[in-house]
Amino acid sequence: MTSVFIVTYKEAPAIDMPLPPPLRLWVVVVVVVLVVTVVVKPSGALQRCIFDEVQAQVRVVRAAPNHTDNLTNEPGLRLSAGEEHPLTAGQRTSNQGGRTGVSVKQRHLSTRREMTSSPAASPQPIRIHTWIPRESDNITDAERSRLTSAVEEAVKKVSSLLSVNSILGPLLLSRDVNKYCKFVWSNSRNANYNRCGRANMNYRNETCLDVIIPDDHLTGCDIYPEPDSPGRTVLRAEGAGIPDTDFLLYLHIRSTDKCRAQPHVLAYAVHCQTDTHGRPVAGLVVICRHKLREAAYNHQTTVQTVIHELFHALGFSKDLFHTWRDCSSTTQGGAGCSPLGKLVHSDGSGQMRIYSQSVISALQEHLASADPELGGPLENLHVAAGRVSSHWESRVLRGSIMTAVLEDSTTVRIDPVTLAALQDTGWYTVNLSQAQSLVWGQGDGATFGSLSNCKDNSSSFFCTGSELGCHFLHLHKGECQTDPYLEGCRVFKPLKNASECWKGENTRQSTVEERSGEIWGFESRCFFSNLTRQRQLPVLSSPLEGRCYRHRCTAPNRYRIQVSGSDWMDCPAGGTIQIKGFQGLVSCPQRRLCLYPDITPPPGDVNPASHTSNPYEMFASVPVLAFAAAAAAVCLLAVSYRKCRSCRDRIHTVPEDHSHP
Ligand SMILES: *[C@@H]1O[C@H](CO)[C@@H](O)[C@H](O)[C@H]1NC(C)=O
Ligand SMILES: *[C@@H]1O[C@H](CO)[C@@H](O)[C@H](O)[C@H]1NC(C)=O
Ligand SMILES: *[C@@H]1O[C@H](CO)[C@@H](O)[C@H](O)[C@H]1NC(C)=O
Ligand SMILES: *[C@@H]1O[C@H](CO)[C@@H](O)[C@H](O)[C@H]1NC(C)=O
Ligand SMILES: [Zn+2]
């Protein structure tokens, strides 16, 4: 039988912001619960996140300063980046004064674990510990292996992006005093002021959404039946905590009502507890089991979904925006961070934006504009006027991992604006150099993506009809479409079927493709074209549409292309070219190709013998390449055709074929 040692900080080391008096009364357990849900549409792997809708159904409790004159037996998470070393047992005893209950407590001094984070050490990659509750449905080995590999990859990615001041000692979650306690001694003259006087006999456990948090992960709690007597009973013993952990991720595999109610829900997430600075320290991701069973299961989509949810749970949440802190002027350790207060408000046009410094800078840089009104635009669909959602506005930041709708996994980016937002929480040091190019809207100015901008034909990122074309990354053929998030704007979305130019197995041998000279494969990209082989006469003038041709970079924004049976031709960005043997033309996209080394087909779909993965490797050897290409064009064609046939065969023997959307 153990009990909780109670600490009384007479004057807590006030390195962090001094707290206003009401906050110093006693620690309230923080139970902030946020729910993220990702919905996957069956076609085209379109995902929609209904985070805010689900969250609205969940009770949210908020508070938790660590600097208290009197800590009750509910110490909460005494986690403080700026806090000095945990008090030693001796110090505690003297601070406790007469209240320190004798030998029993002394015994527990040695086992009591103070949760503090390292004050002086530099931030370290966030350690995310994954814990699967026993009540997770029994899953098959195949499902488990899909799950673990996706979650591991997501966690690894997030840890490489975000650093925190590591928690020293094991992570211990808090108990909700409002749940276990009927009343708290409220007279400050009482020795047991702010301690729990009566247990709630109905108290069972702490939960993170529908997961029961094991007692071993939780602090203990005691009851003080008399206002002035040190006598107490232990209601729950202190747990051992989770070692080497900065964020505890409960991972639940379920067929929940939420999974069933929304047929395309892949996963959803909540965060359940924060530290005293508001940084979330525990959360839950629920993976809907049916998704793990599907033949069309997509590993990369699952990884991105988990990252999206982790980002919500770690701070990209409308309920946490107001708790973000400015730590820019502080030294290491987070000392002296100041609250940013209300960050979200409407710009002149009614667009809700989040105004925090790194976000503004990142967006200004992205759109090449110095406009100070360029806060991070927030999604307004399904949100009452004046309210916001926990996603970026997808007209402006399409392709970002934090938009409400995620398209094909090859088009989803962990973009600079999202990383800037995580930096602006004040809880993380973010490795911004790992940001992926967003491309969407790059350099298009402050009005990019506004409702008028998308319809006035001034931006090459939007389209107007329902024509066929190219997705803006030019990896996929696309169709001009809209959706509710676009509010009437239209964009080229990847075709539902075989849209990838870079997939050799999309090669079709119909006469249509033959006539247009298309080539599929790792080096192929989508071009607007209306090429038609000359021998087909008479040729009617046809509109440009998305076609797949091979390309090779020769310099930034400079490239050559090859059409079936043609030589390699310079394709001047922003211009058009004609190809010998064809009528019509190919349009050469401006600032979309050979500018972003990280816009490439996924490496898993590569036939390593047939390409160079880094397009820039070719810059140095242009003449050789051009020569080789021209000389061997016909031969290459034959070779790549054979290769594609064999690679198709191979792909079909791989058990997890991700090629079917
Ligand atoms: C950021 O990430 C890059 C790429 O992974 C790595 O080389 C670099 O060392 C990281 N920087 C910091 C400060 O961790
Ligand atoms: C934009 O282009 C489309 C198609 O070419 C045309 O129908 C429409 O009137 C144009 N809109 C504006 C505002 O110029
Ligand atoms: C997708 O392609 C397959 C095989 O070519 C075809 O059977 C199917 O009908 C296509 N689906 C759509 C929606 O075009
Ligand atoms: C191809 O498109 C261009 C520009 O729209 C047009 O002028 C030309 O007539 C078209 N040619 C063919 C063969 O369709
Ligand atoms: Zn979301």
XYZ file of C-alpha atoms and ligand atoms in Angstrom:
718
model
C 0.000 0.000 0.000
C 1.431 3.306 -1.062
C 0.263 6.820 -0.901
C 0.931 10.069 -2.594
C 3.416 12.444 -1.250
C 2.076 15.922 -1.167
C 4.236 18.806 -2.114
C 3.639 22.305 -1.001
C 5.558 24.893 -2.889
C 5.791 27.938 -0.715
C 7.101 29.897 -3.609
C 7.478 27.836 -6.662
C 10.541 28.677 -8.715
C 9.007 31.410 -10.754
C 10.918 31.138 -13.923
C 7.808 30.728 -15.915
C 5.168 33.435 -16.186
C 3.863 34.444 -12.773
C 0.344 33.207 -12.504
C -2.569 35.388 -11.522
C -3.867 34.695 -8.017
C -6.943 32.686 -8.952
C -4.769 30.230 -10.785
C -2.615 29.684 -7.758
C -5.319 28.210 -5.638
C -4.921 24.625 -6.498
C -4.193 22.433 -9.354
C -7.043 21.262 -11.415
C -6.589 18.262 -13.574
C -6.423 19.117 -17.152
C -8.678 17.079 -19.296
C -8.783 18.648 -22.648
C -10.284 16.331 -25.117
C -10.141 17.002 -28.770
C -11.261 14.677 -31.424
C -9.861 14.284 -34.856
C -11.567 12.197 -37.398
C -10.317 11.454 -40.802
C -12.724 10.299 -43.404
C -11.596 8.578 -46.510
C -13.762 8.623 -49.537
C -13.571 5.388 -51.428
C -12.659 7.006 -54.674
C -9.368 8.774 -55.045
C -8.463 8.300 -51.380
C -9.999 11.657 -50.559
C -9.959 12.268 -46.856
C -12.019 14.587 -44.795
C -11.310 15.374 -41.201
C -14.279 16.022 -38.935
C -12.187 16.847 -35.907
C -14.219 19.827 -34.828
C -17.601 18.181 -35.288
C -16.690 15.270 -33.051
C -14.901 17.420 -30.573
C -18.037 19.432 -29.977
C -19.572 16.324 -28.421
C -16.794 15.994 -25.891
C -16.498 17.611 -22.487
C -13.499 19.857 -22.249
C -11.965 20.773 -18.907
C -9.218 23.283 -18.767
C -6.801 24.664 -16.151
C -3.588 23.677 -14.404
C -0.952 25.994 -13.176
C 2.003 24.352 -11.549
C 2.885 27.150 -9.264
C 0.602 26.863 -6.367
C 0.856 27.946 -2.811
C -0.855 24.784 -1.847
C -0.886 21.696 -3.857
C -3.527 19.282 -2.941
C -3.068 15.616 -3.256
C -3.994 16.317 -6.792
C -0.748 17.715 -8.004
C -1.621 17.600 -11.621
C 1.258 17.509 -13.983
C 3.975 19.400 -12.331
C 5.758 19.831 -15.574
C 7.616 22.967 -16.068
C 10.115 23.767 -18.688
C 11.471 26.552 -16.589
C 11.246 24.794 -13.293
C 14.332 24.146 -11.353
C 15.460 20.728 -10.402
C 12.874 18.742 -8.547
C 12.984 19.408 -4.907
C 14.828 16.825 -2.967
C 13.081 14.792 -0.380
C 14.629 16.837 2.400
C 13.490 20.117 0.939
C 10.046 18.818 0.508
C 9.863 17.739 4.078
C 10.808 21.152 5.305
C 8.448 22.854 2.896
C 5.734 20.590 3.993
C 6.281 21.596 7.559
C 3.916 19.980 9.967
C 1.780 18.746 7.182
C 4.225 16.192 6.053
C 2.807 13.109 7.549
C 5.528 11.227 9.231
C 7.067 7.972 8.304
C 4.546 6.764 5.800
C 5.178 9.752 3.685
C 8.872 9.593 4.146
C 8.758 6.156 2.713
C 7.085 7.462 -0.336
C 9.481 10.248 -0.853
C 11.824 7.937 -2.578
C 9.205 6.639 -4.924
C 7.476 9.897 -5.638
C 8.236 10.993 -9.138
C 8.319 14.637 -9.859
C 7.422 15.390 -13.390
C 9.639 18.151 -14.565
C 11.284 18.822 -17.825
C 14.941 19.471 -18.181
C 15.570 23.142 -17.596
C 18.861 23.842 -19.244
C 19.305 21.064 -21.738
C 18.610 21.840 -25.350
C 15.328 20.565 -26.760
C 15.418 16.931 -27.763
C 13.274 15.105 -30.352
C 9.887 14.471 -28.803
C 9.624 10.946 -27.444
C 6.219 9.575 -28.321
C 5.393 6.376 -26.515
C 2.682 4.252 -28.074
C 0.537 2.121 -25.803
C -2.144 -0.244 -27.064
C -4.951 -0.830 -24.559
C -5.842 -4.424 -23.939
C -9.443 -3.859 -24.893
C -8.439 -3.186 -28.468
C -10.268 -5.650 -30.610
C -8.236 -8.725 -31.303
C -6.549 -7.959 -34.532
C -4.884 -10.295 -36.938
C -1.155 -10.335 -37.458
C -1.587 -8.779 -40.864
C -3.648 -5.922 -39.444
C -1.197 -5.442 -36.627
C 1.733 -5.278 -38.946
C 0.029 -2.693 -41.158
C -0.841 -0.691 -38.110
C 2.511 -0.788 -36.395
C 4.451 0.050 -39.475
C 2.230 3.044 -40.269
C 2.197 4.358 -36.712
C 5.919 3.827 -36.284
C 6.621 5.754 -39.445
C 4.323 8.593 -38.403
C 5.798 8.796 -34.915
C 9.314 8.736 -36.274
C 8.486 11.553 -38.654
C 6.910 13.693 -35.951
C 9.863 13.099 -33.607
C 12.257 14.184 -36.301
C 10.273 17.396 -36.754
C 9.494 18.422 -33.193
C 11.766 18.798 -30.200
C 10.767 19.515 -26.626
C 12.441 19.982 -23.290
C 12.425 16.359 -22.286
C 10.401 15.298 -19.310
C 12.718 14.123 -16.569
C 11.682 10.855 -15.049
C 8.576 8.955 -15.958
C 5.507 10.654 -17.380
C 2.606 10.529 -14.901
C -0.860 11.566 -15.941
C -3.224 13.417 -13.623
C -6.445 12.368 -11.997
C -9.412 14.634 -12.357
C -10.136 15.999 -8.895
C -13.642 16.787 -10.039
C -14.198 13.123 -10.646
C -12.699 11.486 -7.595
C -13.452 14.163 -5.030
C -16.778 15.197 -3.591
C -15.433 18.320 -1.928
C -12.196 20.116 -1.268
C -11.350 21.918 1.981
C -11.850 25.505 0.957
C -10.840 27.509 4.012
C -7.307 28.709 3.587
C -6.809 28.621 7.358
C -7.221 24.869 7.407
C -4.149 22.740 7.269
C -5.733 20.666 4.556
C -6.784 23.660 2.537
C -7.378 22.642 -1.061
C -7.129 18.969 -0.278
C -9.865 16.550 -0.973
C -12.137 16.000 2.022
C -14.461 13.311 0.726
C -14.018 10.724 -1.951
C -16.594 10.355 -4.636
C -17.691 6.793 -4.040
C -18.668 6.419 -7.662
C -15.183 7.191 -8.844
C -13.891 4.431 -11.065
C -11.096 5.535 -13.321
C -9.646 8.115 -15.648
C -10.273 7.821 -19.336
C -8.902 9.172 -22.559
C -12.028 9.241 -24.682
C -13.077 5.584 -24.419
C -9.762 4.184 -23.237
C -9.432 3.520 -19.520
C -6.091 4.936 -18.434
C -4.236 2.280 -16.430
C -3.646 3.222 -12.794
C 0.013 2.629 -13.462
C 0.086 5.709 -15.720
C -1.546 7.955 -13.125
C -0.665 9.889 -10.032
C -2.258 8.679 -6.844
C -4.844 10.502 -4.763
C -5.603 10.788 -1.065
C -8.552 11.853 1.049
C -8.210 14.065 4.152
C -11.361 13.523 6.159
C -10.489 16.195 8.781
C -9.768 19.816 7.877
C -6.716 20.074 10.088
C -5.540 16.554 10.708
C -2.765 14.986 8.668
C -4.625 11.682 8.788
C -5.598 10.540 5.361
C -6.666 7.562 3.348
C -5.231 6.578 0.075
C -7.896 6.461 -2.562
C -5.559 5.423 -5.355
C -1.885 4.619 -5.202
C 0.669 6.323 -7.318
C 1.508 4.610 -10.588
C 4.948 3.937 -11.938
C 4.491 6.234 -14.914
C 5.928 5.855 -18.393
C 9.675 6.298 -18.646
C 11.416 8.231 -21.436
C 8.221 9.753 -22.721
C 7.151 13.264 -23.652
C 3.844 12.308 -25.223
C 1.843 9.189 -24.478
C -0.130 7.984 -27.454
C -2.897 5.514 -26.709
C -3.563 3.542 -29.833
C -6.894 1.857 -30.094
C -8.032 -0.432 -32.878
C -11.772 -0.424 -32.861
C -14.922 -0.791 -34.772
C -16.540 2.068 -32.918
C -19.823 3.752 -33.627
C -17.872 6.610 -35.111
C -16.136 4.237 -37.493
C -19.441 2.649 -38.412
C -21.489 5.811 -38.564
C -19.138 7.298 -41.079
C -18.338 4.546 -43.499
C -15.112 6.134 -44.562
C -13.648 7.028 -41.222
C -10.104 5.790 -41.121
C -9.124 7.078 -37.724
C -9.796 9.750 -35.174
C -7.885 11.167 -32.291
C -8.157 13.172 -29.114
C -5.748 14.664 -26.734
C -6.554 14.141 -23.113
C -4.047 15.837 -20.878
C -1.725 18.780 -21.039
C 1.165 19.842 -18.890
C 1.123 23.035 -16.892
C 2.198 25.045 -19.900
C -0.647 23.646 -21.906
C 1.480 21.285 -23.944
C -0.471 18.109 -24.626
C 1.190 15.098 -23.023
C -1.304 12.327 -23.698
C -3.733 11.514 -26.443
C -5.568 8.773 -28.208
C -5.679 7.687 -31.808
C -8.449 5.320 -32.752
C -7.834 3.374 -35.938
C -10.988 1.992 -37.461
C -10.426 -1.675 -37.870
C -12.203 -2.107 -41.169
C -9.638 0.162 -42.769
C -6.796 -2.155 -41.850
C -8.527 -5.050 -43.539
C -9.193 -3.460 -46.866
C -7.633 -4.734 -50.015
C -7.166 -1.113 -51.037
C -5.338 -0.325 -47.795
C -2.798 2.405 -48.407
C 0.193 2.612 -46.104
C 1.155 6.171 -46.971
C -2.388 7.419 -46.481
C -2.452 5.854 -43.035
C 0.900 7.383 -42.138
C -0.308 10.816 -43.213
C -3.554 10.372 -41.345
C -1.727 9.553 -38.130
C 0.613 12.523 -38.602
C -2.385 14.799 -39.243
C -4.005 13.585 -36.057
C -0.832 13.839 -34.048
C -0.443 17.432 -35.198
C -3.971 18.190 -33.963
C -3.316 16.424 -30.679
C 0.035 18.138 -30.243
C -1.381 21.628 -30.603
C -2.837 22.385 -34.036
C -6.283 22.748 -32.599
C -8.695 25.636 -32.359
C -9.113 24.898 -28.669
C -5.421 25.312 -28.097
C -4.731 28.339 -30.324
C -5.350 30.686 -27.397
C -2.843 28.805 -25.235
C 0.056 29.184 -27.661
C 2.996 30.995 -26.169
C 5.657 33.326 -27.449
C 8.963 31.831 -26.462
C 11.026 33.650 -29.069
C 12.755 36.004 -26.650
C 13.567 33.362 -24.128
C 16.689 31.486 -23.464
C 16.722 27.748 -23.538
C 14.369 25.895 -21.335
C 11.257 27.862 -22.112
C 11.708 30.325 -19.292
C 9.876 33.570 -19.738
C 7.453 32.533 -22.447
C 4.497 34.857 -22.637
C 0.965 33.967 -23.674
C 0.029 35.110 -27.137
C -3.614 35.530 -26.235
C -6.225 35.792 -28.938
C -4.517 34.946 -32.195
C -7.464 34.289 -34.435
C -9.478 37.013 -36.030
C -11.017 37.976 -39.292
C -9.120 39.808 -41.990
C -10.744 42.602 -43.973
C -12.558 40.162 -46.230
C -14.080 38.008 -43.528
C -11.531 35.226 -43.779
C -10.623 33.949 -40.320
C -6.875 33.792 -39.870
C -4.432 32.867 -37.181
C -1.926 35.642 -36.592
C 1.225 34.279 -35.048
C 4.623 35.432 -36.117
C 6.132 32.373 -37.779
C 2.892 31.571 -39.567
C 2.689 35.093 -40.976
C 6.314 34.983 -42.111
C 5.945 31.555 -43.667
C 2.850 32.573 -45.587
C 4.399 35.844 -46.719
C 7.367 33.967 -48.015
C 5.219 31.326 -49.654
C 3.001 33.814 -51.486
C 5.854 36.287 -52.051
C 3.987 39.116 -50.389
C 4.819 41.469 -47.533
C 1.146 41.921 -46.635
C 0.969 41.985 -42.796
C -2.613 40.700 -42.953
C -1.403 37.307 -44.163
C -2.214 35.232 -41.123
C -2.748 31.517 -41.610
C -6.196 31.183 -43.247
C -8.514 28.784 -41.428
C -11.204 26.596 -42.953
C -14.677 28.001 -42.543
C -16.859 25.167 -43.813
C -19.201 23.703 -41.191
C -18.228 26.507 -38.858
C -20.517 29.217 -37.544
C -19.676 32.765 -38.532
C -16.815 34.146 -36.499
C -15.714 30.683 -35.423
C -12.850 28.707 -36.830
C -11.888 25.161 -37.526
C -8.645 23.343 -36.869
C -7.654 23.158 -40.517
C -6.132 25.397 -43.104
C -8.374 26.917 -45.730
C -7.944 24.496 -48.595
C -8.318 27.082 -51.343
C -5.164 28.763 -50.074
C -3.103 25.908 -48.646
C -4.232 23.016 -50.803
C -1.994 20.008 -50.398
C -1.016 20.858 -46.829
C -1.316 17.975 -44.401
C -3.457 20.212 -42.177
C -6.251 20.914 -44.626
C -9.556 19.218 -43.889
C -9.397 17.236 -47.096
C -6.396 15.190 -48.055
C -6.065 13.980 -51.597
C -3.892 11.227 -52.981
C -1.006 10.611 -50.601
C 1.606 11.599 -53.174
C 0.169 15.126 -53.183
C 0.105 15.698 -49.414
C 2.848 17.920 -48.032
C 4.197 18.657 -44.569
C 4.458 22.286 -45.546
C 6.334 25.265 -44.085
C 3.189 27.029 -42.873
C 2.071 24.028 -40.829
C 5.505 23.647 -39.295
C 5.529 27.370 -38.535
C 2.242 26.925 -36.690
C 3.689 24.143 -34.561
C 6.675 26.376 -33.851
C 4.300 29.131 -32.775
C 2.690 26.924 -30.137
C 5.783 27.724 -28.093
C 5.977 24.117 -26.937
C 8.191 22.831 -29.698
C 11.386 23.581 -31.473
C 10.593 22.662 -35.030
C 13.107 21.571 -37.634
C 11.801 23.875 -40.338
C 14.393 22.683 -42.824
C 12.391 19.494 -43.216
C 9.367 21.301 -44.630
C 8.177 19.959 -47.969
C 7.453 22.294 -50.862
C 3.808 23.196 -51.002
C 3.930 24.479 -54.609
C 0.221 25.393 -54.498
C -0.005 29.157 -54.839
C 3.719 29.658 -54.508
C 4.620 33.241 -55.400
C 1.055 34.127 -56.426
C 0.600 37.052 -54.034
C -1.580 37.962 -51.077
C -4.936 37.513 -52.787
C -4.159 34.005 -53.958
C -7.009 31.626 -53.273
C -9.595 34.257 -52.492
C -13.054 33.652 -53.905
C -12.557 36.304 -56.562
C -8.997 35.295 -57.377
C -9.937 31.716 -58.133
C -12.547 32.712 -60.695
C -10.931 35.542 -62.594
C -8.621 33.319 -64.673
C -5.581 35.112 -63.252
C -4.160 32.128 -61.404
C -2.819 29.099 -63.186
C -3.688 26.998 -60.138
C -7.430 27.233 -60.661
C -9.566 26.151 -63.587
C -13.037 27.103 -64.670
C -14.876 24.343 -66.502
C -14.856 20.592 -66.148
C -12.056 20.000 -68.597
C -9.312 17.428 -68.316
C -5.878 18.677 -67.386
C -3.125 18.154 -64.877
C -3.005 18.214 -61.106
C -0.808 21.162 -60.104
C 2.148 18.970 -59.153
C 2.016 17.450 -62.649
C 2.415 13.954 -61.270
C -1.210 13.174 -62.096
C -3.685 13.806 -64.817
C -6.577 15.742 -63.432
C -10.109 16.832 -63.961
C -11.357 20.326 -63.193
C -13.671 19.923 -60.226
C -14.923 21.588 -57.102
C -16.027 20.451 -53.657
C -17.743 22.135 -50.722
C -14.449 23.299 -49.224
C -13.590 25.129 -52.428
C -16.733 27.243 -52.284
C -17.174 27.384 -56.024
C -13.513 27.554 -56.953
C -12.399 24.773 -59.251
C -9.125 22.889 -59.315
C -7.645 19.963 -61.177
C -8.072 16.920 -58.969
C -6.353 13.646 -59.793
C -8.484 11.393 -61.967
C -10.122 8.575 -60.063
C -8.493 5.984 -62.232
C -4.919 5.497 -63.372
C -4.138 9.195 -63.076
C -0.445 8.777 -62.246
C 1.875 9.532 -65.122
C 4.778 8.103 -63.153
C 3.306 4.628 -62.949
C 4.466 2.412 -65.758
C 1.592 0.051 -65.138
C -0.853 2.755 -66.179
C 0.363 2.289 -69.725
C -2.526 1.587 -72.049
C -2.236 0.575 -75.631
C -5.446 1.946 -77.000
C -5.343 3.908 -80.198
C -6.127 7.119 -78.360
C -2.943 6.924 -76.325
C -0.977 5.768 -79.300
C -2.114 8.760 -81.302
C -1.265 11.252 -78.561
C 2.232 9.862 -78.021
C 1.870 9.280 -74.296
C 4.531 7.548 -72.207
C 4.029 6.376 -68.617
C 6.866 5.747 -66.225
C 8.887 7.195 -63.392
C 10.168 10.114 -65.451
C 6.785 10.971 -66.898
C 4.763 13.986 -65.833
C 1.457 15.462 -66.886
C 1.438 18.105 -69.635
C -1.393 20.003 -71.257
C -1.325 18.825 -74.836
C -3.397 18.193 -77.922
C -0.784 16.303 -79.918
C -2.156 14.026 -82.592
C -0.090 11.868 -84.905
C -0.058 13.428 -88.321
C -1.056 10.330 -90.219
C -4.506 10.467 -88.646
C -6.317 12.726 -91.029
C -8.316 14.796 -91.065
C -7.401 16.302 -87.688
C -10.011 18.325 -85.905
C -8.784 20.985 -83.585
C -9.035 19.649 -80.088
C -8.585 21.356 -76.721
C -5.557 20.817 -74.532
C -5.864 18.069 -71.971
C -3.614 16.241 -69.541
C -1.203 13.808 -71.180
C 1.757 11.878 -69.855
C 5.188 12.512 -71.368
C 8.686 11.856 -70.156
C 10.672 14.766 -68.818
C 14.203 15.432 -67.693
C 15.489 18.463 -65.844
C 18.339 20.433 -67.345
C 18.342 23.344 -64.862
C 15.907 24.807 -62.357
C 12.619 25.352 -64.196
C 14.192 24.022 -67.429
C 13.556 20.642 -68.904
C 13.272 18.501 -71.970
C 10.416 16.241 -72.796
C 10.001 13.144 -74.855
C 6.865 11.963 -76.582
C 6.451 8.414 -77.784
C 8.752 7.982 -80.768
C 10.141 11.513 -80.628
C 13.515 12.988 -79.793
C 14.085 14.761 -76.506
C 12.937 18.347 -77.016
C 13.546 21.481 -74.972
C 10.234 22.523 -73.462
C 10.485 26.241 -72.598
C 8.694 26.858 -69.305
C 5.695 29.066 -69.956
C 5.766 28.320 -73.702
C 4.602 25.582 -76.030
C 6.335 23.236 -78.422
C 5.414 21.244 -81.451
C 6.747 17.776 -82.063
C 7.821 16.381 -85.395
C 5.334 13.849 -86.646
C 2.480 15.329 -84.600
C -0.100 18.032 -85.069
C -1.042 20.194 -82.130
C 1.208 21.239 -79.302
C 2.475 20.598 -75.799
C 2.309 23.328 -73.189
C 5.367 23.609 -70.955
C 4.398 24.493 -67.379
C 5.984 27.507 -65.753
C 7.642 27.030 -62.363
C 6.107 23.638 -61.705
C 8.710 21.208 -62.965
C 12.376 20.920 -62.072
C 12.102 23.484 -59.320
C 11.228 21.379 -56.282
C 13.571 18.446 -55.702
C 11.112 16.955 -53.205
C 8.251 16.688 -55.682
C 8.871 13.186 -56.965
C 6.887 9.989 -57.280
C 6.989 7.898 -54.114
C 10.163 5.835 -53.997
C 8.247 2.611 -53.441
C 6.879 2.725 -56.954
C 10.197 2.980 -58.621
C 11.943 0.705 -60.980
C 15.445 1.632 -59.844
C 17.163 0.671 -63.055
C 15.125 2.984 -65.201
C 15.469 6.420 -63.647
C 17.459 8.854 -61.593
C 15.604 9.765 -58.450
C 17.019 13.248 -58.032
C 16.184 15.329 -61.069
C 19.040 17.693 -60.272
C 21.607 15.009 -60.674
C 21.099 15.462 -64.341
C 21.920 19.155 -64.479
C 25.618 18.475 -64.573
C 25.458 16.099 -67.459
C 23.052 17.730 -69.832
C 25.000 17.417 -73.078
C 25.772 13.795 -72.502
C 22.239 13.096 -71.573
C 20.800 14.949 -74.483
C 23.058 13.095 -76.804
C 22.381 9.753 -75.242
C 18.696 10.430 -75.165
C 18.509 11.468 -78.765
C 20.607 8.594 -79.948
C 18.835 5.990 -77.956
C 15.284 7.214 -78.060
C 13.884 4.374 -80.059
C 15.912 1.810 -78.230
C 14.870 3.212 -74.832
C 11.272 2.988 -75.801
C 11.535 -0.656 -76.553
C 13.450 -1.287 -73.375
C 11.103 0.650 -71.169
C 8.145 -1.078 -72.686
C 9.591 -4.459 -71.826
C 10.581 -3.249 -68.392
C 7.121 -2.037 -67.732
C 5.605 -5.326 -68.589
C 7.900 -7.126 -66.224
C 7.451 -4.519 -63.523
C 3.724 -4.864 -63.807
C 4.042 -8.561 -63.254
C 6.182 -7.971 -60.220
C 3.835 -5.482 -58.704
C 0.995 -7.897 -58.917
C 2.880 -10.447 -56.911
C 3.549 -8.021 -54.082
C 1.008 -8.732 -51.322
C 0.294 -5.092 -50.487
C -0.406 -3.488 -53.776
C -0.931 0.191 -53.106
C -1.479 1.021 -56.681
C -5.241 0.733 -56.613
C -6.912 3.826 -55.277
C 16.898 19.109 -39.278
O 16.679 18.047 -40.162
C 17.729 17.843 -41.090
C 17.271 16.790 -42.064
O 16.817 15.663 -41.412
C 18.981 17.448 -40.327
O 20.034 17.225 -41.223
C 19.334 18.560 -39.366
O 20.433 18.175 -38.587
C 18.147 18.883 -38.469
N 18.460 20.061 -37.723
C 18.339 20.108 -36.426
C 18.670 21.402 -35.795
O 17.989 19.144 -35.774
C -12.331 32.742 -67.621
O -12.168 31.817 -68.679
C -13.340 31.098 -69.003
C -13.007 30.070 -70.058
O -12.058 30.542 -70.942
C -14.412 32.083 -69.497
O -15.594 31.403 -69.789
C -14.674 33.081 -68.386
O -15.581 34.076 -68.831
C -13.385 33.767 -67.945
N -13.664 34.566 -66.787
C -13.178 35.802 -66.651
C -13.581 36.527 -65.405
O -12.445 36.306 -67.466
C -10.649 2.115 -63.969
O -9.850 1.268 -64.788
C -10.274 -0.062 -64.834
C -9.266 -0.859 -65.650
O -8.873 -0.154 -66.768
C -11.676 -0.118 -65.428
O -12.119 -1.448 -65.452
C -12.603 0.726 -64.589
O -13.873 0.770 -65.184
C -12.075 2.131 -64.467
N -12.905 2.891 -63.563
C -13.307 4.102 -63.832
C -14.124 4.765 -62.782
O -13.019 4.678 -64.851
C -4.159 22.485 -80.183
O -4.450 23.568 -79.310
C -4.070 24.832 -79.833
C -4.254 25.844 -78.720
O -5.469 25.661 -78.090
C -4.914 25.121 -81.050
O -4.572 26.381 -81.588
C -4.687 24.046 -82.081
O -5.554 24.229 -83.166
C -4.917 22.665 -81.507
N -4.457 21.689 -82.480
C -5.018 20.500 -82.623
C -4.433 19.607 -83.650
O -5.970 20.142 -81.953
Zn -8.102 17.238 -39.000
